[in-house]
Amino acid sequence: MVDMSNLIYVLAEVREMARSGALDDDGTGALSSMVLDLPSSLDDLAGALLGGGRGGGDVLGEKLDDGKHAAVMGALGGLLRRREETRAALSSSYDGGGGGGGFGWMMACCGAANIGGSTTGGAMVGPSIITDMGDARSNEELVYAVGVNPLMERITIIFRGSVTKSDFVTDSRIAFVRAPHPNKLNGLVAMDRYGGCDDVGLHQGFYEYLLGEKDGRSSKYDEISNIVRRLLREDPARANYKLYVTGHSLGGALATLFGYYASMSPHLPSPITVVSVASPRVGNIEFARSFVELESHGRIRHLRIANHGDPVTLNPTISARRALALSAKAVSPLGYLALLVTGNGEGGEEQVYYHTGIKLKLLRKACPESNRRCEITYSGASILAGAKKPADTDMDAEDFADMEQQRRR
């Protein structure tokens, strides 16, 4: 999931180059066609991007090595290193027999069986397939990809993080909007056993990016849901496939929000598994409580991966309304009074952001007491225990100090 949340940055940028004609100097359009034509196996795409497959990564490397694509080159380098490490591990430990030399689990978890035509039990394993990408209007809309993995029996949705001006504007719109509970969105008004149908408070930018309708076109949520439904319908073998959603930064927030609403869709498999990487907060206390309710009923699972002290994962903390009210309270008593009179005061918990899911925090260095390099906590634990401020329990002293340091800068 982490690799996929990084790979989408590379795919989207390279596909944009292909559409502009920047990839092919020979006039054949071969490399552009390989990148743009979908569905395409991940093995072919990896070959085009990294080398070792038809199309050749060397040509692409020369195109990208112009000083303008440093982020893409860095992501490609990381993918290449992990690819070669996996190849080395498999070549030294995998005997090609049915037992897998103890590395069958690695091949399944890392998708290694799809790299270089590896085999399991003497039979070729079907490759992961990228079936769809929503990146034709990448400067105006969110970017996503959808893939199918027959080996893992899963469909994966990947959201890209912030790259364009539109993405960063979306990040900055931290006001809360009143949004429907997943029951209501999916027409299940009477199903209150899954957390009721009360509206929740969601980050305005994230909500409108994913669920907003524009220029008479359906929302990205509906567009992606219809793709998944099509993939499930067109092959009976996919009847028992699971649905995974992932993304980095903004992509992680969109993945969380998509999983939240998809968890109650009568047309999509459950539980929905969300793996977000460096995701900001998405909603308020009402959202967090309904998320916990959906988790408790087995509708959704969320693993939230965060680097220690990453400021993105510590924000936003409060809504734009509350931030304005607190600022006015500090510098302009009359201005604060005017806000109170108009009903725009700082508000209570409904104006505070909360995280969801199980947090896997990656530490900068091993913990001296236990030599651990990560910590695992559950964001919903305090909600289940009835605590008043669950958001506070999701930030330890070091995280808070890091956030204060960032604020002072």
Short mmCIF file of C-alpha atoms in Angstrom, two decimals:
data_model
loop_
_atom_site.label_atom_id
_atom_site.label_comp_id
_atom_site.label_asym_id
_atom_site.label_seq_id
_atom_site.Cartn_x
_atom_site.Cartn_y
_atom_site.Cartn_z
CA MET A 1 0.00 0.00 0.00
CA VAL A 2 2.84 2.42 0.79
CA ASP A 3 4.50 1.68 -2.55
CA MET A 4 1.22 2.20 -4.39
CA SER A 5 0.62 5.53 -2.66
CA ASN A 6 4.07 6.62 -3.93
CA LEU A 7 3.77 5.05 -7.37
CA ILE A 8 0.72 7.12 -8.30
CA TYR A 9 2.81 10.32 -8.17
CA VAL A 10 5.16 8.79 -10.74
CA LEU A 11 2.40 7.41 -12.96
CA ALA A 12 0.46 10.67 -13.02
CA GLU A 13 3.48 12.80 -13.94
CA VAL A 14 4.77 10.40 -16.57
CA ARG A 15 1.29 10.09 -18.12
CA GLU A 16 1.08 13.89 -18.30
CA MET A 17 4.42 13.90 -20.14
CA ALA A 18 3.10 11.23 -22.49
CA ARG A 19 -0.04 13.25 -23.27
CA SER A 20 2.11 16.30 -24.07
CA GLY A 21 4.32 14.27 -26.43
CA ALA A 22 7.42 14.77 -24.27
CA LEU A 23 8.33 11.08 -24.04
CA ASP A 24 8.82 10.03 -27.66
CA ASP A 25 11.48 11.62 -29.85
CA ASP A 26 11.37 8.91 -32.51
CA GLY A 27 7.79 9.66 -33.53
CA THR A 28 6.58 6.11 -32.90
CA GLY A 29 4.73 6.91 -29.69
CA ALA A 30 5.66 3.48 -28.31
CA LEU A 31 6.64 4.60 -24.82
CA SER A 32 3.69 6.98 -24.55
CA SER A 33 1.28 4.23 -25.60
CA MET A 34 2.70 1.89 -22.98
CA VAL A 35 2.20 4.47 -20.25
CA LEU A 36 -1.23 5.68 -21.39
CA ASP A 37 -2.94 2.49 -22.58
CA LEU A 38 -5.02 0.85 -19.86
CA PRO A 39 -5.57 -1.74 -18.58
CA SER A 40 -1.87 -2.46 -18.16
CA SER A 41 -0.01 -4.91 -15.96
CA LEU A 42 2.03 -3.40 -13.17
CA ASP A 43 4.94 -5.46 -14.45
CA ASP A 44 4.83 -3.67 -17.83
CA LEU A 45 4.50 -0.29 -16.17
CA ALA A 46 7.38 -1.06 -13.82
CA GLY A 47 9.44 -2.10 -16.83
CA ALA A 48 8.68 1.17 -18.60
CA LEU A 49 9.39 3.25 -15.52
CA LEU A 50 12.30 1.38 -13.95
CA GLY A 51 13.83 -0.66 -16.76
CA GLY A 52 13.90 -4.41 -17.20
CA GLY A 53 10.70 -4.57 -19.21
CA ARG A 54 9.61 -3.71 -22.69
CA GLY A 55 9.92 -0.01 -23.35
CA GLY A 56 13.03 0.42 -21.21
CA GLY A 57 13.39 2.68 -18.20
CA ASP A 58 16.67 4.16 -19.41
CA VAL A 59 14.88 6.32 -21.98
CA LEU A 60 12.44 7.54 -19.37
CA GLY A 61 15.27 8.20 -16.92
CA GLU A 62 16.95 10.48 -19.44
CA LYS A 63 13.71 12.40 -19.96
CA LEU A 64 13.17 12.90 -16.24
CA ASP A 65 16.77 13.75 -15.36
CA ASP A 66 16.41 17.41 -16.30
CA GLY A 67 16.24 18.97 -12.84
CA LYS A 68 12.48 19.53 -13.08
CA HIS A 69 11.35 16.12 -11.89
CA ALA A 70 13.39 15.61 -8.71
CA ALA A 71 10.43 14.27 -6.70
CA VAL A 72 9.56 11.73 -9.40
CA MET A 73 13.18 10.63 -9.71
CA GLY A 74 13.35 10.17 -5.93
CA ALA A 75 10.18 8.07 -5.91
CA LEU A 76 11.46 6.00 -8.84
CA GLY A 77 14.76 5.44 -7.06
CA GLY A 78 13.00 4.19 -3.94
CA LEU A 79 10.81 1.84 -5.96
CA LEU A 80 13.82 0.55 -7.86
CA ARG A 81 15.75 -0.14 -4.64
CA ARG A 82 12.86 -2.08 -3.13
CA ARG A 83 12.36 -3.96 -6.38
CA GLU A 84 16.00 -5.06 -6.48
CA GLU A 85 16.01 -5.93 -2.75
CA THR A 86 12.96 -8.13 -3.30
CA ARG A 87 14.56 -9.77 -6.34
CA ALA A 88 17.72 -10.48 -4.33
CA ALA A 89 15.77 -11.93 -1.41
CA LEU A 90 13.73 -14.16 -3.70
CA SER A 91 16.68 -15.34 -5.77
CA SER A 92 18.63 -16.35 -2.66
CA SER A 93 15.78 -17.86 -0.67
CA TYR A 94 13.05 -18.96 -3.07
CA ASP A 95 13.55 -22.46 -4.48
CA GLY A 96 10.75 -22.34 -7.08
CA GLY A 97 8.87 -25.21 -5.45
CA GLY A 98 5.48 -25.32 -3.84
CA GLY A 99 6.90 -24.46 -0.41
CA GLY A 100 8.25 -21.13 -1.57
CA GLY A 101 11.41 -21.56 0.52
CA GLY A 102 9.68 -19.69 3.34
CA PHE A 103 9.16 -16.64 1.14
CA GLY A 104 5.69 -17.32 -0.19
CA TRP A 105 4.30 -14.75 2.24
CA MET A 106 6.75 -12.13 0.97
CA MET A 107 5.73 -12.77 -2.61
CA ALA A 108 2.10 -12.34 -1.68
CA CYS A 109 2.49 -9.27 0.52
CA CYS A 110 4.96 -7.39 -1.67
CA GLY A 111 3.53 -8.37 -5.03
CA ALA A 112 6.96 -9.80 -5.77
CA ALA A 113 5.45 -12.64 -7.73
CA ASN A 114 4.44 -10.09 -10.33
CA ILE A 115 7.96 -8.73 -10.85
CA GLY A 116 10.05 -10.39 -13.48
CA GLY A 117 7.67 -13.27 -14.09
CA SER A 118 8.28 -15.16 -10.85
CA THR A 119 6.38 -18.36 -10.27
CA THR A 120 4.67 -20.04 -7.37
CA GLY A 121 4.28 -23.81 -7.35
CA GLY A 122 5.60 -23.91 -10.92
CA ALA A 123 2.71 -21.82 -12.30
CA MET A 124 2.85 -18.24 -13.48
CA VAL A 125 1.02 -15.90 -11.12
CA GLY A 126 -1.34 -13.40 -12.74
CA PRO A 127 0.03 -9.86 -12.60
CA SER A 128 -1.48 -6.88 -10.84
CA ILE A 129 -3.37 -4.75 -13.33
CA ILE A 130 -3.88 -0.98 -13.34
CA THR A 131 -7.32 -0.77 -14.94
CA ASP A 132 -8.24 2.91 -14.63
CA MET A 133 -6.70 6.28 -13.87
CA GLY A 134 -8.52 9.52 -13.25
CA ASP A 135 -5.87 12.07 -14.22
CA ALA A 136 -7.13 13.72 -17.42
CA ARG A 137 -7.90 16.94 -15.48
CA SER A 138 -5.13 16.65 -12.93
CA ASN A 139 -4.69 20.42 -12.55
CA GLU A 140 -8.32 20.88 -11.54
CA GLU A 141 -9.42 17.64 -9.86
CA LEU A 142 -8.13 14.91 -7.59
CA VAL A 143 -6.06 12.13 -9.16
CA TYR A 144 -6.72 8.45 -8.55
CA ALA A 145 -5.91 5.00 -9.92
CA VAL A 146 -7.69 1.65 -9.60
CA GLY A 147 -5.93 -1.70 -9.73
CA VAL A 148 -6.81 -5.39 -9.54
CA ASN A 149 -4.56 -8.00 -7.92
CA PRO A 150 -5.72 -11.59 -8.67
CA LEU A 151 -3.07 -13.06 -6.36
CA MET A 152 -4.28 -11.10 -3.34
CA GLU A 153 -7.92 -11.14 -4.53
CA ARG A 154 -8.31 -7.44 -4.01
CA ILE A 155 -9.22 -4.24 -5.81
CA THR A 156 -7.16 -1.26 -4.73
CA ILE A 157 -8.00 2.43 -5.08
CA ILE A 158 -5.05 4.83 -4.84
CA PHE A 159 -5.34 8.60 -4.34
CA ARG A 160 -2.50 10.99 -5.14
CA GLY A 161 -1.34 13.56 -2.58
CA SER A 162 -0.89 17.30 -3.04
CA VAL A 163 0.90 18.37 -6.22
CA THR A 164 -1.14 21.05 -8.02
CA LYS A 165 -2.46 24.44 -6.96
CA SER A 166 -5.94 22.94 -6.80
CA ASP A 167 -4.67 20.28 -4.36
CA PHE A 168 -3.11 22.85 -2.03
CA VAL A 169 -6.20 25.06 -2.13
CA THR A 170 -8.20 21.99 -1.13
CA ASP A 171 -5.84 21.37 1.81
CA SER A 172 -6.30 24.94 3.03
CA ARG A 173 -10.12 24.86 3.18
CA ILE A 174 -10.35 23.75 6.80
CA ALA A 175 -13.87 24.96 7.55
CA PHE A 176 -16.30 22.21 8.52
CA VAL A 177 -19.23 21.36 6.27
CA ARG A 178 -22.29 19.45 7.41
CA ALA A 179 -22.10 16.20 5.49
CA PRO A 180 -24.42 13.18 5.39
CA HIS A 181 -23.70 10.05 7.42
CA PRO A 182 -22.82 7.06 5.14
CA ASN A 183 -26.25 5.59 5.88
CA LYS A 184 -27.96 8.64 4.45
CA LEU A 185 -25.64 8.94 1.45
CA ASN A 186 -26.36 5.33 0.53
CA GLY A 187 -30.11 5.64 1.07
CA LEU A 188 -30.13 3.50 4.23
CA VAL A 189 -32.01 6.02 6.34
CA ALA A 190 -33.57 3.44 8.65
CA MET A 191 -30.33 1.57 9.47
CA ASP A 192 -29.48 3.34 12.72
CA ARG A 193 -27.66 0.30 14.12
CA TYR A 194 -24.60 1.45 12.20
CA GLY A 195 -24.30 4.80 13.90
CA GLY A 196 -27.54 6.51 12.95
CA CYS A 197 -28.06 9.00 10.16
CA ASP A 198 -27.06 12.25 11.84
CA ASP A 199 -24.91 14.59 9.77
CA VAL A 200 -21.22 14.90 10.60
CA GLY A 201 -18.64 17.66 10.29
CA LEU A 202 -16.03 17.13 7.56
CA HIS A 203 -13.10 19.11 6.18
CA GLN A 204 -14.69 21.26 3.48
CA GLY A 205 -11.86 20.89 0.98
CA PHE A 206 -11.59 17.11 1.22
CA TYR A 207 -15.35 16.59 1.16
CA GLU A 208 -15.98 18.77 -1.89
CA TYR A 209 -12.96 17.36 -3.76
CA LEU A 210 -14.27 13.81 -3.41
CA LEU A 211 -18.06 14.16 -3.15
CA GLY A 212 -18.77 17.49 -4.78
CA GLU A 213 -20.56 17.61 -8.13
CA LYS A 214 -19.24 20.10 -10.68
CA ASP A 215 -20.40 21.26 -14.11
CA GLY A 216 -23.14 18.63 -14.20
CA ARG A 217 -20.66 15.77 -13.73
CA SER A 218 -21.00 13.15 -11.02
CA SER A 219 -18.74 13.24 -7.99
CA LYS A 220 -15.38 11.48 -7.96
CA TYR A 221 -16.78 9.20 -5.27
CA ASP A 222 -19.54 8.03 -7.64
CA GLU A 223 -17.11 7.79 -10.56
CA ILE A 224 -14.70 5.55 -8.64
CA SER A 225 -17.50 3.48 -7.07
CA ASN A 226 -18.89 2.76 -10.54
CA ILE A 227 -15.46 1.59 -11.71
CA VAL A 228 -15.22 -0.84 -8.79
CA ARG A 229 -18.74 -2.11 -9.44
CA ARG A 230 -17.85 -2.65 -13.11
CA LEU A 231 -14.72 -4.60 -12.17
CA LEU A 232 -16.70 -6.81 -9.81
CA ARG A 233 -19.41 -7.44 -12.42
CA GLU A 234 -17.23 -8.22 -15.41
CA ASP A 235 -15.48 -11.22 -13.84
CA PRO A 236 -17.36 -13.75 -11.64
CA ALA A 237 -14.00 -14.76 -10.13
CA ARG A 238 -13.92 -11.38 -8.37
CA ALA A 239 -17.09 -12.03 -6.38
CA ASN A 240 -15.11 -12.45 -3.16
CA TYR A 241 -12.49 -9.76 -3.79
CA LYS A 242 -11.78 -7.27 -1.00
CA LEU A 243 -11.59 -3.51 -1.45
CA TYR A 244 -8.50 -1.60 -0.30
CA VAL A 245 -8.03 2.18 -0.39
CA THR A 246 -4.72 4.01 0.07
CA GLY A 247 -3.00 7.33 -0.47
CA HIS A 248 -0.35 9.66 0.89
CA SER A 249 -0.98 13.05 2.58
CA LEU A 250 -4.01 14.57 0.80
CA GLY A 251 -4.41 11.13 -0.79
CA GLY A 252 -4.58 9.57 2.68
CA ALA A 253 -7.35 11.97 3.70
CA LEU A 254 -9.30 11.17 0.51
CA ALA A 255 -8.75 7.44 1.10
CA THR A 256 -10.14 7.78 4.63
CA LEU A 257 -13.16 9.69 3.40
CA PHE A 258 -13.80 7.30 0.50
CA GLY A 259 -13.57 4.28 2.83
CA TYR A 260 -15.92 5.94 5.32
CA TYR A 261 -18.70 6.38 2.74
CA ALA A 262 -18.01 3.16 0.83
CA SER A 263 -18.30 1.15 4.06
CA MET A 264 -22.09 1.38 3.89
CA SER A 265 -22.51 0.99 0.14
CA PRO A 266 -24.74 -1.99 -0.69
CA HIS A 267 -22.80 -2.41 -3.95
CA LEU A 268 -19.23 -2.65 -2.56
CA PRO A 269 -17.63 -5.43 -0.50
CA SER A 270 -17.03 -4.89 3.20
CA PRO A 271 -15.11 -4.44 5.32
CA ILE A 272 -13.34 -1.64 3.45
CA THR A 273 -9.65 -1.56 4.34
CA VAL A 274 -8.03 1.88 4.39
CA VAL A 275 -4.24 2.26 4.62
CA SER A 276 -3.45 5.97 4.81
CA VAL A 277 0.09 7.36 4.81
CA ALA A 278 0.87 10.71 6.49
CA SER A 279 -2.78 11.73 6.40
CA PRO A 280 -4.10 14.95 7.94
CA ARG A 281 -7.26 14.90 10.04
CA VAL A 282 -10.54 14.62 8.15
CA GLY A 283 -13.49 15.36 10.43
CA ASN A 284 -14.90 16.38 13.80
CA ILE A 285 -16.07 14.46 16.88
CA GLU A 286 -19.32 13.40 15.22
CA PHE A 287 -17.35 11.94 12.32
CA ALA A 288 -14.92 10.18 14.67
CA ARG A 289 -17.75 8.64 16.71
CA SER A 290 -19.57 7.37 13.64
CA PHE A 291 -16.27 5.99 12.30
CA VAL A 292 -15.77 4.02 15.53
CA GLU A 293 -19.34 2.73 15.25
CA LEU A 294 -18.70 1.50 11.71
CA GLU A 295 -15.46 -0.16 12.85
CA SER A 296 -17.25 -1.92 15.69
CA HIS A 297 -19.75 -3.39 13.21
CA GLY A 298 -16.99 -4.64 10.89
CA ARG A 299 -17.78 -2.21 8.07
CA ILE A 300 -14.35 -0.53 7.86
CA ARG A 301 -10.73 -0.97 8.99
CA HIS A 302 -8.20 1.87 8.99
CA LEU A 303 -4.44 1.65 9.45
CA ARG A 304 -2.96 5.16 9.61
CA ILE A 305 0.81 5.27 9.08
CA ALA A 306 2.54 8.38 10.41
CA ASN A 307 6.16 9.47 10.81
CA HIS A 308 7.01 10.76 14.26
CA GLY A 309 6.53 14.54 14.43
CA ASP A 310 5.25 14.91 10.86
CA PRO A 311 3.37 18.25 10.96
CA VAL A 312 0.94 17.14 8.24
CA THR A 313 -0.44 14.38 10.46
CA LEU A 314 -0.85 16.82 13.37
CA ASN A 315 -3.12 19.14 11.41
CA PRO A 316 -5.63 20.61 11.05
CA THR A 317 -6.48 20.91 14.73
CA ILE A 318 -9.48 23.26 14.68
CA SER A 319 -11.86 24.63 12.08
CA ALA A 320 -11.41 27.97 10.32
CA ARG A 321 -14.37 29.33 12.32
CA ARG A 322 -12.78 28.44 15.65
CA ALA A 323 -9.37 29.73 14.57
CA LEU A 324 -10.90 33.10 13.60
CA ALA A 325 -12.84 33.34 16.86
CA LEU A 326 -9.80 32.53 19.00
CA SER A 327 -7.68 35.05 17.11
CA ALA A 328 -10.31 37.74 17.59
CA LYS A 329 -10.60 36.83 21.27
CA ALA A 330 -6.86 37.33 21.69
CA VAL A 331 -6.46 40.64 19.84
CA SER A 332 -9.90 42.26 19.48
CA PRO A 333 -12.54 41.86 22.20
CA LEU A 334 -15.03 43.87 20.14
CA GLY A 335 -14.41 41.70 17.10
CA TYR A 336 -14.90 38.59 19.23
CA LEU A 337 -18.15 39.99 20.60
CA ALA A 338 -19.35 40.64 17.04
CA LEU A 339 -18.63 37.02 16.15
CA LEU A 340 -20.58 35.82 19.19
CA VAL A 341 -23.55 38.01 18.28
CA THR A 342 -23.64 36.59 14.75
CA GLY A 343 -23.41 33.01 16.04
CA ASN A 344 -19.83 32.48 14.86
CA GLY A 345 -18.11 31.93 18.19
CA GLU A 346 -15.40 29.38 18.78
CA GLY A 347 -17.85 26.55 19.36
CA GLY A 348 -17.16 23.32 21.20
CA GLU A 349 -15.93 19.87 20.24
CA GLU A 350 -17.82 20.04 16.96
CA GLN A 351 -15.21 22.59 15.81
CA VAL A 352 -12.21 20.35 16.68
CA TYR A 353 -10.59 17.85 14.30
CA TYR A 354 -10.09 14.20 15.25
CA HIS A 355 -8.08 11.31 13.81
CA THR A 356 -9.49 7.84 13.20
CA GLY A 357 -8.23 4.27 12.96
CA ILE A 358 -5.19 2.44 14.27
CA LYS A 359 -2.10 4.66 14.23
CA LEU A 360 1.24 3.10 13.34
CA LYS A 361 3.76 5.78 14.30
CA LEU A 362 7.24 5.25 12.89
CA LEU A 363 9.83 6.55 15.34
CA ARG A 364 12.97 8.48 14.44
CA LYS A 365 15.06 6.16 16.58
CA ALA A 366 14.50 3.00 18.56
CA CYS A 367 12.81 3.37 21.94
CA PRO A 368 15.58 2.92 24.60
CA GLU A 369 13.36 0.79 26.87
CA SER A 370 12.10 -1.70 24.30
CA ASN A 371 14.22 -1.10 21.16
CA ARG A 372 10.98 -0.63 19.23
CA ARG A 373 10.97 1.47 16.07
CA CYS A 374 7.22 2.03 16.03
CA GLU A 375 4.24 2.57 18.30
CA ILE A 376 0.68 1.38 17.76
CA THR A 377 -2.34 3.17 19.25
CA TYR A 378 -6.05 3.25 18.51
CA SER A 379 -7.54 6.68 17.91
CA GLY A 380 -11.03 5.54 18.87
CA ALA A 381 -10.08 4.11 22.27
CA SER A 382 -10.92 7.28 24.17
CA ILE A 383 -14.24 7.62 22.33
CA LEU A 384 -15.19 4.10 23.42
CA ALA A 385 -14.06 4.96 26.96
CA GLY A 386 -16.18 8.13 26.96
CA ALA A 387 -13.32 10.64 27.14
CA LYS A 388 -14.23 14.24 26.36
CA LYS A 389 -11.23 15.04 24.16
CA PRO A 390 -10.10 11.98 22.19
CA ALA A 391 -8.06 14.19 19.86
CA ASP A 392 -5.72 15.05 22.71
CA THR A 393 -4.92 11.39 23.35
CA ASP A 394 -3.71 10.98 19.78
CA MET A 395 -0.83 13.42 20.30
CA ASP A 396 1.97 12.53 22.70
CA ALA A 397 4.25 15.10 24.36
CA GLU A 398 6.92 14.84 21.67
CA ASP A 399 4.35 15.27 18.88
CA PHE A 400 2.98 18.34 20.65
CA ALA A 401 6.48 19.79 21.04
CA ASP A 402 7.14 19.20 17.34
CA MET A 403 3.90 20.95 16.42
CA GLU A 404 4.73 23.93 18.65
CA GLN A 405 8.17 24.18 17.06
CA GLN A 406 6.61 24.17 13.59
CA ARG A 407 4.12 26.85 14.69
CA ARG A 408 6.88 29.13 16.00
CA ARG A 409 8.77 28.81 12.72
#
